[in-house]
Amino acid sequence: MNLTYLFSPLGRSATSVRAWRHVVTATAIVAAVTLSACGKTAAQGDPPPPEVGVVEISPQTYEPTVSLPGRVSAYEVSEVRPQIGGIVLRRAFREGAQVTAGQLLYEIDPSEARASVSSAEAAAASAQARFQRYQHLIDIHAISQQEFDDARAAADQANAALQSARINLRYTRITAPISGVIGA
């Protein structure tokens, strides 16, 4: 049997037309059976309903925020530098910490500054005593005016040196001049 005649309804023989009908019928039956298998069966039943979540909505305050890039610069800056030389005994802060004005930052060894104060006190006492003695002597013309003026200048210089030594002693404790965040 020729396949061309089998699948062609325009074939020349009656047997080929009948064969064609059989093929079409068989194909229709196979399609009907296949399609009926796709439908629901009584054993499956209906699918369960989908689960739905419930949320209760209540009024709440909402504060909209916007994050924007930017740079910050301090409105007040202070550089802290030691005014005297010496050995740093202690650093009393942590980088990035909050400090208040007057808070101790560094402590420099005060022993040299204390010695300078003691020496200046002794020199000032001696110069002041000499000046007082010369005041009595100038009245009776026992010394020249130049010697008296030199004694007064020496007493003033000794007092100035004593003041300077006391200031240097205060510089051994370095404090924060302003409040803020400390860092490099």
Short mmCIF file of N, CA and C in Angstrom, two decimals:
data_model
loop_
_atom_site.label_atom_id
_atom_site.label_comp_id
_atom_site.label_asym_id
_atom_site.label_seq_id
_atom_site.Cartn_x
_atom_site.Cartn_y
_atom_site.Cartn_z
N MET A 1 0.84 -1.16 0.00
CA MET A 1 0.00 0.00 0.00
C MET A 1 0.89 1.23 0.00
N ASN A 2 0.53 2.15 -0.80
CA ASN A 2 1.30 3.35 -0.95
C ASN A 2 0.84 4.34 0.12
N LEU A 3 1.80 4.98 0.87
CA LEU A 3 1.48 5.91 1.94
C LEU A 3 0.85 7.19 1.43
N THR A 4 1.16 7.56 0.25
CA THR A 4 0.59 8.77 -0.30
C THR A 4 -0.91 8.60 -0.43
N TYR A 5 -1.33 7.44 -0.86
CA TYR A 5 -2.76 7.21 -1.00
C TYR A 5 -3.42 7.03 0.35
N LEU A 6 -2.66 6.52 1.31
CA LEU A 6 -3.24 6.27 2.61
C LEU A 6 -3.63 7.56 3.29
N PHE A 7 -2.79 8.60 3.20
CA PHE A 7 -3.07 9.85 3.89
C PHE A 7 -3.75 10.89 3.00
N SER A 8 -4.02 10.58 1.84
CA SER A 8 -4.65 11.54 0.94
C SER A 8 -6.08 11.13 0.65
N PRO A 9 -7.09 11.97 0.95
CA PRO A 9 -8.47 11.62 0.66
C PRO A 9 -8.76 11.66 -0.83
N LEU A 10 -7.87 12.27 -1.56
CA LEU A 10 -8.09 12.37 -2.99
C LEU A 10 -7.48 11.18 -3.73
N GLY A 11 -7.22 10.17 -2.96
CA GLY A 11 -6.62 8.99 -3.56
C GLY A 11 -7.54 8.36 -4.60
N ARG A 12 -7.08 7.39 -5.38
CA ARG A 12 -7.81 6.86 -6.49
C ARG A 12 -8.67 5.66 -6.13
N SER A 13 -8.33 5.00 -5.02
CA SER A 13 -9.09 3.79 -4.75
C SER A 13 -10.00 4.00 -3.56
N ALA A 14 -11.04 3.20 -3.47
CA ALA A 14 -12.01 3.28 -2.39
C ALA A 14 -11.41 2.78 -1.10
N THR A 15 -10.48 1.82 -1.18
CA THR A 15 -9.84 1.32 0.03
C THR A 15 -8.99 2.40 0.67
N SER A 16 -8.39 3.24 -0.11
CA SER A 16 -7.58 4.28 0.49
C SER A 16 -8.47 5.31 1.18
N VAL A 17 -9.66 5.58 0.68
CA VAL A 17 -10.56 6.51 1.31
C VAL A 17 -11.05 5.91 2.62
N ARG A 18 -11.34 4.64 2.65
CA ARG A 18 -11.75 3.99 3.88
C ARG A 18 -10.61 3.98 4.89
N ALA A 19 -9.42 3.74 4.43
CA ALA A 19 -8.27 3.76 5.34
C ALA A 19 -8.09 5.16 5.92
N TRP A 20 -8.33 6.14 5.09
CA TRP A 20 -8.23 7.51 5.56
C TRP A 20 -9.27 7.79 6.62
N ARG A 21 -10.45 7.33 6.46
CA ARG A 21 -11.50 7.52 7.45
C ARG A 21 -11.15 6.84 8.76
N HIS A 22 -10.58 5.66 8.67
CA HIS A 22 -10.18 4.93 9.88
C HIS A 22 -9.09 5.71 10.64
N VAL A 23 -8.17 6.26 9.92
CA VAL A 23 -7.09 7.02 10.56
C VAL A 23 -7.68 8.25 11.24
N VAL A 24 -8.57 8.96 10.58
CA VAL A 24 -9.17 10.16 11.15
C VAL A 24 -10.00 9.78 12.36
N THR A 25 -10.74 8.73 12.32
CA THR A 25 -11.56 8.28 13.43
C THR A 25 -10.67 7.90 14.62
N ALA A 26 -9.62 7.17 14.37
CA ALA A 26 -8.72 6.73 15.44
C ALA A 26 -8.04 7.95 16.09
N THR A 27 -7.69 8.90 15.29
CA THR A 27 -7.06 10.10 15.81
C THR A 27 -8.04 10.87 16.67
N ALA A 28 -9.29 10.96 16.27
CA ALA A 28 -10.31 11.67 17.05
C ALA A 28 -10.55 10.97 18.38
N ILE A 29 -10.57 9.65 18.38
CA ILE A 29 -10.78 8.89 19.62
C ILE A 29 -9.62 9.12 20.59
N VAL A 30 -8.41 9.05 20.08
CA VAL A 30 -7.22 9.26 20.93
C VAL A 30 -7.24 10.66 21.49
N ALA A 31 -7.62 11.65 20.72
CA ALA A 31 -7.66 13.04 21.20
C ALA A 31 -8.74 13.20 22.26
N ALA A 32 -9.89 12.57 22.07
CA ALA A 32 -10.98 12.68 23.05
C ALA A 32 -10.57 12.05 24.37
N VAL A 33 -9.92 10.92 24.31
CA VAL A 33 -9.48 10.24 25.54
C VAL A 33 -8.42 11.08 26.25
N THR A 34 -7.51 11.63 25.50
CA THR A 34 -6.45 12.44 26.10
C THR A 34 -7.04 13.69 26.75
N LEU A 35 -7.96 14.34 26.08
CA LEU A 35 -8.56 15.55 26.64
C LEU A 35 -9.44 15.25 27.84
N SER A 36 -10.08 14.13 27.87
CA SER A 36 -10.92 13.80 29.02
C SER A 36 -10.08 13.49 30.24
N ALA A 37 -8.85 13.03 30.05
CA ALA A 37 -7.98 12.74 31.19
C ALA A 37 -7.49 14.02 31.85
N CYS A 38 -7.50 15.11 31.11
CA CYS A 38 -7.04 16.38 31.66
C CYS A 38 -8.09 17.02 32.56
N GLY A 39 -9.28 16.70 32.48
CA GLY A 39 -10.34 17.30 33.29
C GLY A 39 -10.33 16.79 34.71
N LYS A 40 -11.25 17.32 35.54
CA LYS A 40 -11.33 16.89 36.93
C LYS A 40 -12.02 15.55 37.01
N THR A 41 -11.57 14.81 38.00
CA THR A 41 -12.25 13.54 38.26
C THR A 41 -13.01 13.68 39.56
N ALA A 42 -13.88 12.83 39.84
CA ALA A 42 -14.68 12.88 41.06
C ALA A 42 -13.81 12.62 42.28
N ALA A 43 -12.70 11.87 42.15
CA ALA A 43 -11.84 11.54 43.29
C ALA A 43 -11.04 12.77 43.74
N GLN A 44 -10.71 13.67 42.82
CA GLN A 44 -9.90 14.82 43.18
C GLN A 44 -10.70 15.83 44.01
N GLY A 45 -11.86 16.12 43.67
CA GLY A 45 -12.66 17.11 44.39
C GLY A 45 -12.21 18.53 44.05
N ASP A 46 -12.78 19.50 44.74
CA ASP A 46 -12.41 20.90 44.52
C ASP A 46 -11.15 21.23 45.30
N PRO A 47 -10.28 22.11 44.75
CA PRO A 47 -9.09 22.49 45.51
C PRO A 47 -9.49 23.34 46.71
N PRO A 48 -8.67 23.31 47.79
CA PRO A 48 -9.01 24.10 48.98
C PRO A 48 -8.93 25.58 48.65
N PRO A 49 -9.69 26.41 49.37
CA PRO A 49 -9.63 27.84 49.10
C PRO A 49 -8.25 28.38 49.49
N PRO A 50 -7.77 29.41 48.83
CA PRO A 50 -6.45 29.96 49.16
C PRO A 50 -6.47 30.61 50.55
N GLU A 51 -5.31 30.52 51.24
CA GLU A 51 -5.20 31.13 52.57
C GLU A 51 -5.01 32.63 52.42
N VAL A 52 -5.69 33.38 53.27
CA VAL A 52 -5.63 34.84 53.21
C VAL A 52 -5.21 35.36 54.58
N GLY A 53 -4.22 36.27 54.62
CA GLY A 53 -3.79 36.88 55.87
C GLY A 53 -4.59 38.14 56.14
N VAL A 54 -4.78 38.45 57.40
CA VAL A 54 -5.55 39.63 57.78
C VAL A 54 -4.66 40.53 58.62
N VAL A 55 -4.64 41.82 58.32
CA VAL A 55 -3.86 42.80 59.05
C VAL A 55 -4.80 43.92 59.47
N GLU A 56 -4.74 44.26 60.75
CA GLU A 56 -5.55 45.37 61.22
C GLU A 56 -4.76 46.65 61.04
N ILE A 57 -5.36 47.64 60.47
CA ILE A 57 -4.70 48.92 60.21
C ILE A 57 -5.21 49.93 61.22
N SER A 58 -4.24 50.62 61.86
CA SER A 58 -4.60 51.66 62.83
C SER A 58 -3.80 52.91 62.51
N PRO A 59 -4.32 54.07 62.81
CA PRO A 59 -3.59 55.31 62.50
C PRO A 59 -2.32 55.43 63.34
N GLN A 60 -1.24 55.86 62.70
CA GLN A 60 0.04 56.06 63.37
C GLN A 60 0.66 57.33 62.82
N THR A 61 1.57 57.91 63.61
CA THR A 61 2.26 59.10 63.11
C THR A 61 3.39 58.66 62.19
N TYR A 62 3.64 59.45 61.21
CA TYR A 62 4.70 59.16 60.25
C TYR A 62 5.53 60.42 60.05
N GLU A 63 6.80 60.29 60.31
CA GLU A 63 7.69 61.43 60.10
C GLU A 63 8.58 61.11 58.91
N PRO A 64 8.36 61.78 57.82
CA PRO A 64 9.20 61.50 56.65
C PRO A 64 10.62 62.00 56.87
N THR A 65 11.57 61.20 56.51
CA THR A 65 12.97 61.59 56.63
C THR A 65 13.63 61.44 55.27
N VAL A 66 14.58 62.29 55.03
CA VAL A 66 15.32 62.25 53.78
C VAL A 66 16.80 62.21 54.14
N SER A 67 17.51 61.26 53.61
CA SER A 67 18.95 61.18 53.82
C SER A 67 19.64 61.81 52.62
N LEU A 68 20.43 62.83 52.89
CA LEU A 68 21.14 63.53 51.83
C LEU A 68 22.63 63.52 52.14
N PRO A 69 23.47 63.39 51.14
CA PRO A 69 24.91 63.46 51.39
C PRO A 69 25.32 64.89 51.69
N GLY A 70 26.32 65.05 52.50
CA GLY A 70 26.79 66.39 52.83
C GLY A 70 28.10 66.34 53.58
N ARG A 71 28.66 67.49 53.81
CA ARG A 71 29.90 67.61 54.57
C ARG A 71 29.65 68.50 55.77
N VAL A 72 30.34 68.19 56.85
CA VAL A 72 30.18 68.94 58.08
C VAL A 72 31.51 69.59 58.40
N SER A 73 31.45 70.84 58.79
CA SER A 73 32.66 71.50 59.26
C SER A 73 32.35 72.15 60.60
N ALA A 74 33.33 72.12 61.48
CA ALA A 74 33.14 72.65 62.82
C ALA A 74 32.98 74.17 62.77
N TYR A 75 32.11 74.71 63.59
CA TYR A 75 31.94 76.15 63.64
C TYR A 75 32.93 76.79 64.59
N GLU A 76 33.58 75.97 65.41
CA GLU A 76 34.58 76.49 66.34
C GLU A 76 35.71 75.48 66.42
N VAL A 77 36.93 75.91 66.17
CA VAL A 77 38.09 75.02 66.16
C VAL A 77 39.17 75.63 67.04
N SER A 78 39.86 74.79 67.77
CA SER A 78 40.96 75.25 68.61
C SER A 78 42.11 74.26 68.50
N GLU A 79 43.30 74.77 68.23
CA GLU A 79 44.48 73.92 68.21
C GLU A 79 45.17 74.05 69.56
N VAL A 80 45.47 72.93 70.17
CA VAL A 80 46.10 72.91 71.49
C VAL A 80 47.56 72.55 71.31
N ARG A 81 48.43 73.46 71.78
CA ARG A 81 49.88 73.23 71.68
C ARG A 81 50.52 73.54 73.04
N PRO A 82 51.51 72.77 73.41
CA PRO A 82 52.17 73.05 74.69
C PRO A 82 52.96 74.36 74.61
N GLN A 83 53.01 75.10 75.71
CA GLN A 83 53.72 76.38 75.77
C GLN A 83 55.12 76.23 76.38
N ILE A 84 55.37 75.08 76.99
CA ILE A 84 56.69 74.82 77.57
C ILE A 84 57.14 73.43 77.13
N GLY A 85 58.45 73.21 77.23
CA GLY A 85 58.99 71.90 76.92
C GLY A 85 59.00 71.01 78.15
N GLY A 86 58.99 69.72 77.92
CA GLY A 86 59.04 68.80 79.04
C GLY A 86 58.52 67.43 78.64
N ILE A 87 58.53 66.53 79.58
CA ILE A 87 58.09 65.16 79.35
C ILE A 87 56.59 65.08 79.62
N VAL A 88 55.85 64.52 78.67
CA VAL A 88 54.41 64.35 78.86
C VAL A 88 54.21 63.17 79.81
N LEU A 89 53.61 63.45 80.96
CA LEU A 89 53.36 62.39 81.94
C LEU A 89 52.10 61.61 81.60
N ARG A 90 51.09 62.33 81.09
CA ARG A 90 49.81 61.64 80.89
C ARG A 90 49.00 62.37 79.83
N ARG A 91 48.28 61.57 79.05
CA ARG A 91 47.29 62.09 78.10
C ARG A 91 45.93 61.69 78.66
N ALA A 92 45.09 62.66 78.99
CA ALA A 92 43.85 62.39 79.73
C ALA A 92 42.61 62.42 78.86
N PHE A 93 42.72 62.04 77.59
CA PHE A 93 41.55 62.00 76.73
C PHE A 93 41.69 60.85 75.74
N ARG A 94 40.60 60.53 75.07
CA ARG A 94 40.57 59.49 74.04
C ARG A 94 40.16 60.17 72.74
N GLU A 95 40.83 59.86 71.62
CA GLU A 95 40.50 60.46 70.33
C GLU A 95 39.03 60.27 70.03
N GLY A 96 38.37 61.33 69.60
CA GLY A 96 36.96 61.26 69.24
C GLY A 96 36.01 61.42 70.42
N ALA A 97 36.54 61.62 71.61
CA ALA A 97 35.69 61.75 72.81
C ALA A 97 35.17 63.18 72.94
N GLN A 98 34.11 63.32 73.69
CA GLN A 98 33.55 64.64 73.99
C GLN A 98 34.31 65.23 75.17
N VAL A 99 34.80 66.46 75.04
CA VAL A 99 35.50 67.14 76.14
C VAL A 99 34.78 68.46 76.42
N THR A 100 34.94 68.92 77.64
CA THR A 100 34.34 70.20 78.03
C THR A 100 35.45 71.22 78.24
N ALA A 101 35.11 72.48 78.14
CA ALA A 101 36.09 73.54 78.34
C ALA A 101 36.67 73.45 79.75
N GLY A 102 37.99 73.52 79.84
CA GLY A 102 38.66 73.43 81.13
C GLY A 102 39.07 72.03 81.53
N GLN A 103 38.66 71.01 80.76
CA GLN A 103 39.00 69.63 81.09
C GLN A 103 40.48 69.38 80.79
N LEU A 104 41.16 68.64 81.67
CA LEU A 104 42.58 68.33 81.50
C LEU A 104 42.78 67.45 80.27
N LEU A 105 43.73 67.84 79.41
CA LEU A 105 44.06 67.05 78.22
C LEU A 105 45.42 66.37 78.38
N TYR A 106 46.44 67.15 78.73
CA TYR A 106 47.80 66.63 78.90
C TYR A 106 48.36 67.14 80.22
N GLU A 107 49.28 66.36 80.77
CA GLU A 107 50.01 66.81 81.94
C GLU A 107 51.49 66.63 81.66
N ILE A 108 52.22 67.75 81.70
CA ILE A 108 53.67 67.74 81.46
C ILE A 108 54.37 67.72 82.81
N ASP A 109 55.51 67.05 82.88
CA ASP A 109 56.26 66.93 84.14
C ASP A 109 56.52 68.33 84.73
N PRO A 110 55.97 68.62 85.92
CA PRO A 110 56.10 69.97 86.49
C PRO A 110 57.35 70.18 87.34
N SER A 111 58.19 69.18 87.48
CA SER A 111 59.32 69.32 88.41
C SER A 111 60.27 70.44 87.99
N GLU A 112 60.55 70.59 86.71
CA GLU A 112 61.45 71.65 86.26
C GLU A 112 60.80 73.04 86.47
N ALA A 113 59.51 73.13 86.21
CA ALA A 113 58.81 74.40 86.41
C ALA A 113 58.74 74.75 87.90
N ARG A 114 58.55 73.76 88.77
CA ARG A 114 58.53 74.03 90.21
C ARG A 114 59.90 74.53 90.69
N ALA A 115 60.95 73.94 90.13
CA ALA A 115 62.30 74.37 90.50
C ALA A 115 62.54 75.81 90.05
N SER A 116 62.02 76.16 88.89
CA SER A 116 62.16 77.54 88.40
C SER A 116 61.40 78.51 89.30
N VAL A 117 60.24 78.10 89.78
CA VAL A 117 59.47 78.96 90.69
C VAL A 117 60.24 79.16 91.99
N SER A 118 60.79 78.08 92.54
CA SER A 118 61.56 78.20 93.79
C SER A 118 62.75 79.11 93.62
N SER A 119 63.47 78.95 92.52
CA SER A 119 64.64 79.79 92.25
C SER A 119 64.23 81.25 92.08
N ALA A 120 63.14 81.50 91.37
CA ALA A 120 62.68 82.87 91.15
C ALA A 120 62.19 83.50 92.45
N GLU A 121 61.56 82.70 93.33
CA GLU A 121 61.12 83.23 94.62
C GLU A 121 62.31 83.67 95.46
N ALA A 122 63.37 82.85 95.45
CA ALA A 122 64.57 83.20 96.23
C ALA A 122 65.22 84.46 95.67
N ALA A 123 65.31 84.55 94.34
CA ALA A 123 65.93 85.72 93.73
C ALA A 123 65.09 86.97 93.99
N ALA A 124 63.78 86.83 93.94
CA ALA A 124 62.90 87.98 94.18
C ALA A 124 63.00 88.43 95.63
N ALA A 125 63.06 87.50 96.57
CA ALA A 125 63.18 87.88 97.99
C ALA A 125 64.49 88.61 98.24
N SER A 126 65.55 88.12 97.65
CA SER A 126 66.86 88.76 97.83
C SER A 126 66.88 90.15 97.22
N ALA A 127 66.34 90.29 96.00
CA ALA A 127 66.34 91.60 95.33
C ALA A 127 65.44 92.58 96.07
N GLN A 128 64.30 92.09 96.59
CA GLN A 128 63.40 92.97 97.35
C GLN A 128 64.05 93.44 98.65
N ALA A 129 64.75 92.55 99.32
CA ALA A 129 65.44 92.91 100.58
C ALA A 129 66.52 93.94 100.30
N ARG A 130 67.29 93.76 99.23
CA ARG A 130 68.34 94.72 98.88
C ARG A 130 67.72 96.09 98.57
N PHE A 131 66.62 96.08 97.82
CA PHE A 131 65.96 97.34 97.47
C PHE A 131 65.48 98.07 98.74
N GLN A 132 64.91 97.33 99.69
CA GLN A 132 64.43 97.96 100.94
C GLN A 132 65.60 98.54 101.75
N ARG A 133 66.72 97.82 101.79
CA ARG A 133 67.89 98.35 102.51
C ARG A 133 68.40 99.63 101.83
N TYR A 134 68.41 99.60 100.49
CA TYR A 134 68.90 100.76 99.75
C TYR A 134 67.97 101.97 99.91
N GLN A 135 66.69 101.74 100.21
CA GLN A 135 65.77 102.86 100.44
C GLN A 135 66.22 103.66 101.66
N HIS A 136 66.67 102.98 102.72
CA HIS A 136 67.14 103.68 103.92
C HIS A 136 68.48 104.37 103.65
N LEU A 137 69.30 103.72 102.86
CA LEU A 137 70.63 104.28 102.60
C LEU A 137 70.58 105.49 101.67
N ILE A 138 69.63 105.50 100.75
CA ILE A 138 69.53 106.64 99.82
C ILE A 138 69.10 107.89 100.57
N ASP A 139 68.26 107.68 101.63
CA ASP A 139 67.78 108.83 102.42
C ASP A 139 68.94 109.55 103.14
N ILE A 140 69.95 108.81 103.58
CA ILE A 140 71.08 109.43 104.29
C ILE A 140 72.27 109.65 103.35
N HIS A 141 72.06 109.47 102.07
CA HIS A 141 73.07 109.67 101.03
C HIS A 141 74.29 108.78 101.23
N ALA A 142 74.06 107.53 101.68
CA ALA A 142 75.15 106.59 101.87
C ALA A 142 75.47 105.84 100.58
N ILE A 143 74.53 105.82 99.62
CA ILE A 143 74.76 105.18 98.32
C ILE A 143 74.39 106.17 97.23
N SER A 144 74.86 105.87 96.03
CA SER A 144 74.55 106.76 94.91
C SER A 144 73.15 106.47 94.39
N GLN A 145 72.63 107.40 93.65
CA GLN A 145 71.30 107.22 93.04
C GLN A 145 71.33 106.07 92.03
N GLN A 146 72.47 105.89 91.36
CA GLN A 146 72.59 104.80 90.37
C GLN A 146 72.45 103.45 91.05
N GLU A 147 73.09 103.27 92.20
CA GLU A 147 72.98 101.99 92.91
C GLU A 147 71.54 101.74 93.36
N PHE A 148 70.88 102.79 93.79
CA PHE A 148 69.49 102.66 94.21
C PHE A 148 68.58 102.27 93.02
N ASP A 149 68.80 102.92 91.89
CA ASP A 149 68.01 102.61 90.69
C ASP A 149 68.27 101.17 90.23
N ASP A 150 69.52 100.72 90.30
CA ASP A 150 69.85 99.34 89.92
C ASP A 150 69.17 98.34 90.85
N ALA A 151 69.10 98.66 92.14
CA ALA A 151 68.44 97.75 93.11
C ALA A 151 66.94 97.69 92.84
N ARG A 152 66.34 98.83 92.50
CA ARG A 152 64.90 98.83 92.18
C ARG A 152 64.65 98.01 90.91
N ALA A 153 65.49 98.18 89.88
CA ALA A 153 65.33 97.44 88.61
C ALA A 153 65.53 95.94 88.85
N ALA A 154 66.51 95.59 89.68
CA ALA A 154 66.75 94.17 89.97
C ALA A 154 65.55 93.55 90.69
N ALA A 155 64.94 94.30 91.61
CA ALA A 155 63.75 93.80 92.33
C ALA A 155 62.59 93.62 91.37
N ASP A 156 62.40 94.59 90.46
CA ASP A 156 61.32 94.46 89.47
C ASP A 156 61.55 93.27 88.54
N GLN A 157 62.80 93.09 88.08
CA GLN A 157 63.12 91.96 87.21
C GLN A 157 62.92 90.62 87.92
N ALA A 158 63.29 90.57 89.19
CA ALA A 158 63.12 89.33 89.96
C ALA A 158 61.63 89.00 90.13
N ASN A 159 60.83 90.03 90.38
CA ASN A 159 59.39 89.81 90.50
C ASN A 159 58.78 89.35 89.16
N ALA A 160 59.26 89.91 88.06
CA ALA A 160 58.77 89.50 86.73
C ALA A 160 59.18 88.05 86.43
N ALA A 161 60.41 87.69 86.81
CA ALA A 161 60.87 86.32 86.60
C ALA A 161 60.04 85.34 87.43
N LEU A 162 59.68 85.75 88.64
CA LEU A 162 58.83 84.91 89.50
C LEU A 162 57.45 84.73 88.87
N GLN A 163 56.89 85.79 88.33
CA GLN A 163 55.58 85.70 87.67
C GLN A 163 55.66 84.77 86.46
N SER A 164 56.72 84.91 85.69
CA SER A 164 56.90 84.05 84.50
C SER A 164 57.05 82.58 84.89
N ALA A 165 57.79 82.31 85.97
CA ALA A 165 57.96 80.92 86.42
C ALA A 165 56.63 80.33 86.88
N ARG A 166 55.79 81.14 87.54
CA ARG A 166 54.47 80.66 87.96
C ARG A 166 53.57 80.38 86.76
N ILE A 167 53.65 81.22 85.76
CA ILE A 167 52.87 80.99 84.52
C ILE A 167 53.31 79.68 83.86
N ASN A 168 54.63 79.47 83.78
CA ASN A 168 55.14 78.23 83.19
C ASN A 168 54.69 77.00 83.98
N LEU A 169 54.59 77.15 85.28
CA LEU A 169 54.10 76.03 86.10
C LEU A 169 52.64 75.72 85.75
N ARG A 170 51.84 76.76 85.49
CA ARG A 170 50.44 76.51 85.08
C ARG A 170 50.36 75.85 83.71
N TYR A 171 51.36 76.12 82.86
CA TYR A 171 51.36 75.52 81.52
C TYR A 171 51.66 74.02 81.53
N THR A 172 52.03 73.47 82.68
CA THR A 172 52.29 72.01 82.72
C THR A 172 50.99 71.22 82.69
N ARG A 173 49.87 71.89 82.90
CA ARG A 173 48.55 71.25 82.81
C ARG A 173 47.82 71.88 81.63
N ILE A 174 47.74 71.15 80.54
CA ILE A 174 47.10 71.66 79.33
C ILE A 174 45.63 71.26 79.35
N THR A 175 44.75 72.27 79.31
CA THR A 175 43.32 72.03 79.38
C THR A 175 42.65 72.42 78.05
N ALA A 176 41.44 71.91 77.86
CA ALA A 176 40.68 72.20 76.64
C ALA A 176 40.15 73.63 76.71
N PRO A 177 40.43 74.44 75.70
CA PRO A 177 39.95 75.82 75.72
C PRO A 177 38.46 75.93 75.38
N ILE A 178 37.92 74.94 74.63
CA ILE A 178 36.50 74.95 74.25
C ILE A 178 35.93 73.55 74.44
N SER A 179 34.61 73.45 74.46
CA SER A 179 33.95 72.14 74.54
C SER A 179 33.75 71.61 73.13
N GLY A 180 33.78 70.29 72.99
CA GLY A 180 33.54 69.68 71.69
C GLY A 180 34.13 68.30 71.61
N VAL A 181 34.26 67.81 70.37
CA VAL A 181 34.82 66.49 70.10
C VAL A 181 36.29 66.68 69.80
N ILE A 182 37.15 65.92 70.49
CA ILE A 182 38.58 66.08 70.31
C ILE A 182 39.10 65.06 69.30
N GLY A 183 39.97 65.51 68.44
CA GLY A 183 40.53 64.61 67.45
C GLY A 183 41.63 65.32 66.67
N ALA A 184 42.26 64.53 65.82
CA ALA A 184 43.36 65.08 65.02
C ALA A 184 42.82 66.00 63.96
#
